[in-house]
PDB file of C-alpha atoms in Angstrom:
ATOM      1  CA  MET A 299      13.764  25.180 -23.479  1.00 49.00           C
ATOM      2  CA  PRO A 300      11.600  25.321 -20.306  1.00 45.00           C
ATOM      3  CA  PRO A 301      13.556  25.067 -17.011  1.00 46.00           C
ATOM      4  CA  ARG A 302      13.592  21.494 -15.862  1.00 45.00           C
ATOM      5  CA  VAL A 303      11.626  20.777 -12.479  1.00 38.00           C
ATOM      6  CA  VAL A 304      13.066  18.160 -10.015  1.00 39.00           C
ATOM      7  CA  VAL A 305      10.559  16.776  -7.517  1.00 40.00           C
ATOM      8  CA  VAL A 306      12.319  15.323  -4.487  1.00 40.00           C
ATOM      9  CA  VAL A 307      10.434  13.179  -2.019  1.00 42.00           C
ATOM     10  CA  VAL A 308      12.018  13.228   1.603  1.00 40.00           C
ATOM     11  CA  VAL A 309      11.163  10.312   3.690  1.00 43.00           C
ATOM     12  CA  VAL A 310      11.305  10.990   7.355  1.00 38.00           C
ATOM     13  CA  VAL A 311      11.959   8.126   9.740  1.00 36.00           C
ATOM     14  CA  VAL A 312      10.251   9.084  13.066  1.00 36.00           C
ATOM     15  CA  PRO A 313       9.365   7.113  16.312  1.00 41.00           C
ATOM     16  CA  LEU A 314       5.696   6.465  17.483  1.00 46.00           C
ATOM     17  CA  LEU A 315       4.856   8.950  20.271  1.00 41.00           C
ATOM     18  CA  PHE A 316       2.423   7.832  23.048  1.00 43.00           C
ATOM     19  CA  THR A 317       0.224  10.793  22.798  1.00 50.00           C
ATOM     20  CA  VAL A 318      -3.369  11.347  21.357  1.00 59.00           C
ATOM     21  CA  CYS A 319      -3.395  13.167  17.994  1.00 71.00           C
ATOM     22  CA  ALA A 320      -5.975  15.909  17.404  1.00 76.00           C
ATOM     23  CA  LYS A 321      -7.149  15.044  14.023  1.00 90.00           C
ATOM     24  CA  GLU A 322      -9.596  11.881  13.275  1.00 92.00           C
ATOM     25  CA  LEU A 323      -7.520   9.095  11.657  1.00 95.00           C
ATOM     26  CA  LYS A 324      -8.520   7.679   8.309  1.00 93.00           C
ATOM     27  CA  PHE A 325      -7.007   4.937   5.996  1.00 94.00           C
ATOM     28  CA  MET A 326      -5.550   5.275   2.570  1.00 92.00           C
ATOM     29  CA  HIS A 327      -5.923   1.743   1.113  1.00 93.00           C
ATOM     30  CA  ILE A 328      -3.205   0.559  -1.204  1.00 95.00           C
ATOM     31  CA  THR A 329      -4.224  -2.695  -2.974  1.00 93.00           C
ATOM     32  CA  LYS A 330      -2.749  -6.055  -1.608  1.00 93.00           C
ATOM     33  CA  THR A 331      -1.274  -4.782   1.642  1.00 94.00           C
ATOM     34  CA  GLY A 332      -3.802  -6.047   4.246  1.00 92.00           C
ATOM     35  CA  GLY A 333      -6.195  -3.242   3.688  1.00 90.00           C
ATOM     36  CA  THR A 334      -9.378  -5.528   4.038  1.00 90.00           C
ATOM     37  CA  SER A 335      -8.384  -6.474   7.604  1.00 93.00           C
ATOM     38  CA  ILE A 336      -7.588  -2.682   8.469  1.00 93.00           C
ATOM     39  CA  GLU A 337     -11.157  -1.758   7.171  1.00 92.00           C
ATOM     40  CA  ALA A 338     -12.698  -4.671   9.212  1.00 90.00           C
ATOM     41  CA  ALA A 339     -10.849  -3.461  12.475  1.00 92.00           C
ATOM     42  CA  GLY A 340     -12.143  -0.152  11.834  1.00 92.00           C
ATOM     43  CA  LYS A 341     -15.778  -1.297  11.994  1.00 91.00           C
ATOM     44  CA  ARG A 342     -15.101  -2.854  15.295  1.00 91.00           C
ATOM     45  CA  LEU A 343     -13.637   0.435  16.555  1.00 92.00           C
ATOM     46  CA  ASN A 344     -16.829   2.263  15.194  1.00 91.00           C
ATOM     47  CA  VAL A 345     -14.813   4.374  12.520  1.00 92.00           C
ATOM     48  CA  SER A 346     -15.198   4.306   8.826  1.00 89.00           C
ATOM     49  CA  TRP A 347     -11.948   3.449   6.875  1.00 90.00           C
ATOM     50  CA  GLY A 348     -11.240   2.736   3.292  1.00 84.00           C
ATOM     51  CA  LYS A 349     -14.420   1.439   1.394  1.00 81.00           C
ATOM     52  CA  PHE A 350     -16.429   2.263   4.603  1.00 81.00           C
ATOM     53  CA  HIS A 351     -15.190   5.845   4.384  1.00 84.00           C
ATOM     54  CA  THR A 352     -16.527   5.895   0.870  1.00 76.00           C
ATOM     55  CA  PHE A 353     -19.850   4.845   1.824  1.00 73.00           C
ATOM     56  CA  ALA A 354     -19.884   7.263   4.731  1.00 77.00           C
ATOM     57  CA  GLU A 355     -18.371  10.351   2.982  1.00 83.00           C
ATOM     58  CA  LYS A 356     -19.192  10.207  -0.892  1.00 74.00           C
ATOM     59  CA  ALA A 357     -16.649  13.095  -1.423  1.00 72.00           C
ATOM     60  CA  TYR A 358     -13.844  10.801  -0.653  1.00 74.00           C
ATOM     61  CA  GLY A 359     -14.423   8.711  -3.745  1.00 72.00           C
ATOM     62  CA  LEU A 360     -13.361   5.217  -4.583  1.00 74.00           C
ATOM     63  CA  TRP A 361     -11.214   3.629  -1.798  1.00 72.00           C
ATOM     64  CA  HIS A 362      -8.481   2.625  -4.172  1.00 74.00           C
ATOM     65  CA  ASP A 363      -8.247   5.934  -5.926  1.00 81.00           C
ATOM     66  CA  LEU A 364      -4.941   7.545  -6.327  1.00 82.00           C
ATOM     67  CA  PRO A 365      -4.258  10.828  -4.329  1.00 81.00           C
ATOM     68  CA  THR A 366      -4.349  12.787  -7.535  1.00 80.00           C
ATOM     69  CA  LYS A 367      -8.144  12.185  -7.684  1.00 81.00           C
ATOM     70  CA  ARG A 368      -8.667  13.108  -4.026  1.00 83.00           C
ATOM     71  CA  ASN A 369      -9.906  16.535  -3.019  1.00 87.00           C
ATOM     72  CA  PRO A 370      -7.208  18.334  -1.145  1.00 88.00           C
ATOM     73  CA  SER A 371      -9.382  20.088   1.472  1.00 89.00           C
ATOM     74  CA  LEU A 372     -10.708  16.585   2.399  1.00 88.00           C
ATOM     75  CA  ILE A 373      -7.255  15.156   2.703  1.00 90.00           C
ATOM     76  CA  ARG A 374      -6.324  18.115   5.006  1.00 93.00           C
ATOM     77  CA  LYS A 375      -9.320  17.549   7.265  1.00 92.00           C
ATOM     78  CA  TYR A 376      -7.890  14.202   8.621  1.00 92.00           C
ATOM     79  CA  ASP A 377      -4.842  12.409   9.486  1.00 95.00           C
ATOM     80  CA  TRP A 378      -3.928   9.397   7.175  1.00 93.00           C
ATOM     81  CA  PHE A 379      -2.198   6.123   7.515  1.00 95.00           C
ATOM     82  CA  THR A 380      -1.611   3.563   5.054  1.00 95.00           C
ATOM     83  CA  VAL A 381       0.199   0.028   4.584  1.00 96.00           C
ATOM     84  CA  VAL A 382       2.900  -0.753   2.219  1.00 95.00           C
ATOM     85  CA  ARG A 383       4.389  -4.254   1.355  1.00 94.00           C
ATOM     86  CA  ASN A 384       7.403  -5.816  -0.218  1.00 95.00           C
ATOM     87  CA  PRO A 385       7.012  -5.274  -3.990  1.00 96.00           C
ATOM     88  CA  PHE A 386       7.812  -8.817  -4.925  1.00 96.00           C
ATOM     89  CA  SER A 387       5.138 -10.451  -2.550  1.00 94.00           C
ATOM     90  CA  ARG A 388       2.670  -7.766  -3.382  1.00 95.00           C
ATOM     91  CA  VAL A 389       3.143  -8.449  -7.229  1.00 96.00           C
ATOM     92  CA  VAL A 390       2.354 -12.125  -6.455  1.00 95.00           C
ATOM     93  CA  SER A 391      -0.781 -11.225  -4.596  1.00 94.00           C
ATOM     94  CA  GLU A 392      -1.875  -8.890  -7.413  1.00 94.00           C
ATOM     95  CA  PHE A 393      -1.388 -11.878  -9.830  1.00 94.00           C
ATOM     96  CA  TRP A 394      -3.845 -14.019  -7.941  1.00 93.00           C
ATOM     97  CA  CYS A 395      -6.221 -11.295  -7.120  1.00 89.00           C
ATOM     98  CA  PRO A 396      -9.603 -11.425  -8.909  1.00 86.00           C
ATOM     99  CA  TRP A 397      -9.161  -7.607  -9.733  1.00 83.00           C
ATOM    100  CA  GLY A 398      -5.396  -7.149 -10.159  1.00 88.00           C
ATOM    101  CA  GLY A 399      -5.213 -10.506 -12.114  1.00 84.00           C
ATOM    102  CA  ARG A 400      -8.065  -9.651 -14.558  1.00 85.00           C
ATOM    103  CA  GLY A 401      -7.096 -11.151 -17.826  1.00 89.00           C
ATOM    104  CA  ARG A 402      -4.562 -13.495 -16.410  1.00 91.00           C
ATOM    105  CA  PRO A 403      -3.938 -16.740 -18.219  1.00 92.00           C
ATOM    106  CA  SER A 404      -6.320 -19.627 -17.615  1.00 90.00           C
ATOM    107  CA  GLU A 405      -3.578 -22.056 -17.601  1.00 93.00           C
ATOM    108  CA  VAL A 406      -0.901 -20.906 -15.301  1.00 95.00           C
ATOM    109  CA  ASN A 407       2.783 -22.149 -15.746  1.00 97.00           C
ATOM    110  CA  VAL A 408       6.178 -20.546 -15.177  1.00 97.00           C
ATOM    111  CA  SER A 409       6.124 -18.928 -18.447  1.00 97.00           C
ATOM    112  CA  SER A 410       2.539 -17.667 -18.430  1.00 97.00           C
ATOM    113  CA  PHE A 411       2.969 -16.448 -14.754  1.00 97.00           C
ATOM    114  CA  ASN A 412       6.158 -14.355 -15.636  1.00 97.00           C
ATOM    115  CA  ALA A 413       4.636 -13.090 -19.082  1.00 97.00           C
ATOM    116  CA  PHE A 414       1.612 -11.694 -17.276  1.00 95.00           C
ATOM    117  CA  VAL A 415       3.428 -10.118 -14.485  1.00 96.00           C
ATOM    118  CA  ALA A 416       5.899  -8.439 -16.884  1.00 96.00           C
ATOM    119  CA  LYS A 417       3.014  -6.817 -18.812  1.00 93.00           C
ATOM    120  CA  GLN A 418       1.281  -5.610 -15.703  1.00 93.00           C
ATOM    121  CA  VAL A 419       4.193  -3.980 -14.241  1.00 93.00           C
ATOM    122  CA  THR A 420       5.178  -2.268 -17.531  1.00 90.00           C
ATOM    123  CA  SER A 421       2.002  -1.032 -18.743  1.00 83.00           C
ATOM    124  CA  GLN A 422      -0.147   1.401 -16.869  1.00 69.00           C
ATOM    125  CA  GLN A 423      -3.074   0.828 -19.492  1.00 62.00           C
ATOM    126  CA  THR A 424      -3.705  -2.677 -18.247  1.00 61.00           C
ATOM    127  CA  ARG A 425      -4.174  -1.639 -14.465  1.00 64.00           C
ATOM    128  CA  PHE A 426      -7.481  -1.705 -12.645  1.00 65.00           C
ATOM    129  CA  VAL A 427      -8.255   1.132 -10.107  1.00 70.00           C
ATOM    130  CA  GLY A 428      -5.018   1.320  -8.273  1.00 81.00           C
ATOM    131  CA  HIS A 429      -3.900  -2.181  -8.560  1.00 90.00           C
ATOM    132  CA  TRP A 430      -0.275  -2.752  -9.469  1.00 92.00           C
ATOM    133  CA  THR A 431       0.493   1.030  -8.797  1.00 92.00           C
ATOM    134  CA  PRO A 432       3.577   1.856  -7.122  1.00 94.00           C
ATOM    135  CA  GLN A 433       3.078   2.446  -3.440  1.00 95.00           C
ATOM    136  CA  ALA A 434       5.246   5.490  -3.337  1.00 94.00           C
ATOM    137  CA  THR A 435       2.789   7.112  -5.586  1.00 92.00           C
ATOM    138  CA  TYR A 436       0.314   7.507  -2.391  1.00 92.00           C
ATOM    139  CA  LEU A 437       3.140   9.650  -0.890  1.00 93.00           C
ATOM    140  CA  SER A 438       1.889  12.520  -3.162  1.00 91.00           C
ATOM    141  CA  VAL A 439      -0.807  13.353  -0.614  1.00 90.00           C
ATOM    142  CA  LEU A 440       2.073  15.153   1.333  1.00 91.00           C
ATOM    143  CA  SER A 441       2.093  17.713  -1.405  1.00 90.00           C
ATOM    144  CA  PHE A 442      -1.471  18.895  -0.409  1.00 90.00           C
ATOM    145  CA  GLY A 443      -0.177  21.053   2.552  1.00 91.00           C
ATOM    146  CA  PRO A 444       2.296  21.131   5.215  1.00 92.00           C
ATOM    147  CA  ASP A 445      -0.317  20.016   7.781  1.00 90.00           C
ATOM    148  CA  VAL A 446      -0.928  16.695   5.946  1.00 92.00           C
ATOM    149  CA  VAL A 447      -0.030  13.723   8.097  1.00 93.00           C
ATOM    150  CA  LEU A 448       0.490  10.196   6.387  1.00 94.00           C
ATOM    151  CA  ARG A 449       1.588   7.399   8.735  1.00 95.00           C
ATOM    152  CA  VAL A 450       3.213   4.583   6.934  1.00 95.00           C
ATOM    153  CA  LEU A 451       3.001   0.920   8.485  1.00 95.00           C
ATOM    154  CA  HIS A 452       4.665  -2.183   7.047  1.00 94.00           C
ATOM    155  CA  PHE A 453       2.529  -5.359   6.004  1.00 93.00           C
ATOM    156  CA  GLU A 454       5.301  -7.492   7.460  1.00 91.00           C
ATOM    157  CA  THR A 455       4.964  -5.961  10.961  1.00 91.00           C
ATOM    158  CA  LEU A 456       1.461  -4.949  10.642  1.00 92.00           C
ATOM    159  CA  HIS A 457       0.008  -6.108  13.903  1.00 92.00           C
ATOM    160  CA  ASP A 458       2.677  -4.422  16.027  1.00 91.00           C
ATOM    161  CA  ASP A 459       2.520  -1.299  13.885  1.00 93.00           C
ATOM    162  CA  PHE A 460      -1.288  -1.140  14.027  1.00 94.00           C
ATOM    163  CA  ALA A 461      -1.347  -1.519  17.852  1.00 93.00           C
ATOM    164  CA  ARG A 462       1.015   1.344  18.211  1.00 93.00           C
ATOM    165  CA  LEU A 463      -0.859   3.634  15.952  1.00 94.00           C
ATOM    166  CA  CYS A 464      -4.163   2.777  17.852  1.00 93.00           C
ATOM    167  CA  ARG A 465      -2.348   3.859  20.950  1.00 92.00           C
ATOM    168  CA  LEU A 466      -1.062   7.020  19.280  1.00 92.00           C
ATOM    169  CA  TYR A 467      -4.520   8.117  18.506  1.00 93.00           C
ATOM    170  CA  GLY A 468      -6.286   6.837  21.717  1.00 92.00           C
ATOM    171  CA  LEU A 469      -8.211   3.880  19.995  1.00 93.00           C
ATOM    172  CA  PRO A 470      -8.925   0.844  21.983  1.00 92.00           C
ATOM    173  CA  ALA A 471      -6.824  -2.280  21.176  1.00 86.00           C
ATOM    174  CA  VAL A 472      -8.299  -4.460  18.554  1.00 90.00           C
ATOM    175  CA  ASP A 473      -6.854  -7.487  16.871  1.00 88.00           C
ATOM    176  CA  LEU A 474      -6.510  -7.445  13.131  1.00 87.00           C
ATOM    177  CA  PRO A 475      -8.648 -10.195  11.531  1.00 79.00           C
ATOM    178  CA  THR A 476      -6.876 -12.613   9.229  1.00 78.00           C
ATOM    179  CA  LEU A 477      -8.773 -12.283   5.859  1.00 68.00           C
ATOM    180  CA  ASN A 478      -8.091 -13.118   2.002  1.00 65.00           C
ATOM    181  CA  VAL A 479      -5.092 -15.341   3.037  1.00 68.00           C
ATOM    182  CA  GLN A 480      -4.308 -17.991   0.523  1.00 72.00           C
ATOM    183  CA  THR A 481      -1.629 -20.258  -0.655  1.00 78.00           C
ATOM    184  CA  HIS A 482      -0.748 -20.345  -4.491  1.00 83.00           C
ATOM    185  CA  PRO A 483       1.207 -22.573  -6.768  1.00 86.00           C
ATOM    186  CA  PHE A 484       3.542 -19.934  -8.129  1.00 92.00           C
ATOM    187  CA  GLY A 485       5.216 -17.063  -6.102  1.00 93.00           C
ATOM    188  CA  VAL A 486       8.240 -14.996  -5.623  1.00 93.00           C
ATOM    189  CA  SER A 487      10.444 -17.959  -6.186  1.00 94.00           C
ATOM    190  CA  HIS A 488       9.175 -18.451  -9.680  1.00 96.00           C
ATOM    191  CA  PHE A 489      10.135 -15.085 -11.058  1.00 97.00           C
ATOM    192  CA  THR A 490      12.728 -15.204 -13.780  1.00 97.00           C
ATOM    193  CA  ARG A 491      15.716 -12.976 -13.700  1.00 96.00           C
ATOM    194  CA  ASP A 492      14.205 -10.693 -16.181  1.00 97.00           C
ATOM    195  CA  THR A 493      10.910 -10.335 -14.162  1.00 97.00           C
ATOM    196  CA  ARG A 494      12.739  -9.711 -10.949  1.00 96.00           C
ATOM    197  CA  ASN A 495      14.621  -6.829 -12.888  1.00 97.00           C
ATOM    198  CA  LEU A 496      11.490  -5.398 -14.163  1.00 97.00           C
ATOM    199  CA  ILE A 497       9.884  -5.301 -10.701  1.00 97.00           C
ATOM    200  CA  ARG A 498      13.047  -3.697  -9.338  1.00 96.00           C
ATOM    201  CA  SER A 499      12.620  -0.928 -12.124  1.00 96.00           C
ATOM    202  CA  ALA A 500       9.047  -0.517 -11.970  1.00 95.00           C
ATOM    203  CA  TYR A 501       8.962  -0.143  -8.080  1.00 95.00           C
ATOM    204  CA  GLU A 502      12.301   1.353  -7.546  1.00 96.00           C
ATOM    205  CA  LEU A 503      10.955   4.110  -5.199  1.00 95.00           C
ATOM    206  CA  ASP A 504       9.023   1.566  -3.100  1.00 95.00           C
ATOM    207  CA  PHE A 505      12.322  -0.387  -2.266  1.00 94.00           C
ATOM    208  CA  LYS A 506      14.156   2.597  -1.707  1.00 92.00           C
ATOM    209  CA  LEU A 507      11.780   4.606   0.432  1.00 93.00           C
ATOM    210  CA  PHE A 508      10.160   1.801   2.348  1.00 93.00           C
ATOM    211  CA  GLY A 509      13.177  -0.057   3.202  1.00 90.00           C
ATOM    212  CA  TYR A 510      13.146  -3.360   1.304  1.00 92.00           C
ATOM    213  CA  SER A 511      15.957  -5.012  -0.313  1.00 87.00           C
ATOM    214  CA  GLY A 512      16.001  -5.541  -4.157  1.00 86.00           C
ATOM    215  CA  ASP A 513      17.190  -9.206  -3.690  1.00 86.00           C
ATOM    216  CA  ALA A 514      14.120 -11.389  -3.990  1.00 82.00           C
ATOM    217  CA  GLY A 515      15.490 -14.007  -1.808  1.00 75.00           C
ATOM    218  CA  LYS A 516      15.856 -11.506   1.087  1.00 72.00           C
ATOM    219  CA  ALA A 517      13.361  -8.875   0.592  1.00 57.00           C
ATOM    220  CA  LEU A 518      10.029 -10.293   2.191  1.00 62.00           C
ATOM    221  CA  VAL A 519      10.814  -8.426   5.447  1.00 65.00           C
ATOM    222  CA  ALA A 520      11.263  -4.536   5.628  1.00 62.00           C
ATOM    223  CA  ASP A 521      14.526  -3.276   7.030  1.00 63.00           C
ATOM    224  CA  ARG A 522      13.631  -2.486  10.640  1.00 56.00           C
ATOM    225  CA  ARG A 523      15.643   0.701  10.424  1.00 52.00           C
ATOM    226  CA  ALA A 524      13.122   2.189   7.848  1.00 54.00           C
ATOM    227  CA  ARG A 525      10.009   1.339   9.744  1.00 56.00           C
ATOM    228  CA  MET A 526       8.246   4.888   9.629  1.00 55.00           C
ATOM    229  CA  LEU A 527       5.443   7.129  10.090  1.00 56.00           C
ATOM    230  CA  LEU A 528       5.143  10.107   8.228  1.00 47.00           C
ATOM    231  CA  PRO A 529       5.851  13.000   8.917  1.00 44.00           C
ATOM    232  CA  ALA A 530       6.696  13.707  12.548  1.00 38.00           C
TER     233      ALA A 530
END
């Protein structure tokens, strides 16, 4: 029997330092975490982030591609940041997204809402270009080399986190535009117990590594002690 290999991901919590970093900063766009606002802010700063990075540097690939599809030398060329979100609210956003919600029922009720969510979180075969993918998957870029920097911001405190990140990289202050914000008839409060348990299981590392409670009634804001930028 071949030896068992155990991969351990260590998340380091560090403060933002007010010094200008040397490498150019690029954005790794996790679906349904405010990435469109980040990309628009980048245009105001005259930098190409996310989909605009794809247009400017074809070797980057699709902006929602997983790290395993990236060229390691390109990853090492830049510093990176990403945004994570509470898994419960992110799942709701995926359901109502035109791409994450592809194939959702035409008539949505509590039963069909939960059935579709359960199918998506338990089957990788039905996912579309990064949608519904656990956010912790993106930490795998740290395996591309000891000099790889991935700074993690939280959707729930995004305006403050982004402002501090810009100061760190010597970028001018710019407000994040409010984009793709909608209200929907079904959300976190409509998850059944079984659906909540499926989400906790499918996104276990997201809850643990990014500081979110597994209690759907309390988990919409990240634990401030776990706000992080990776690595030091």
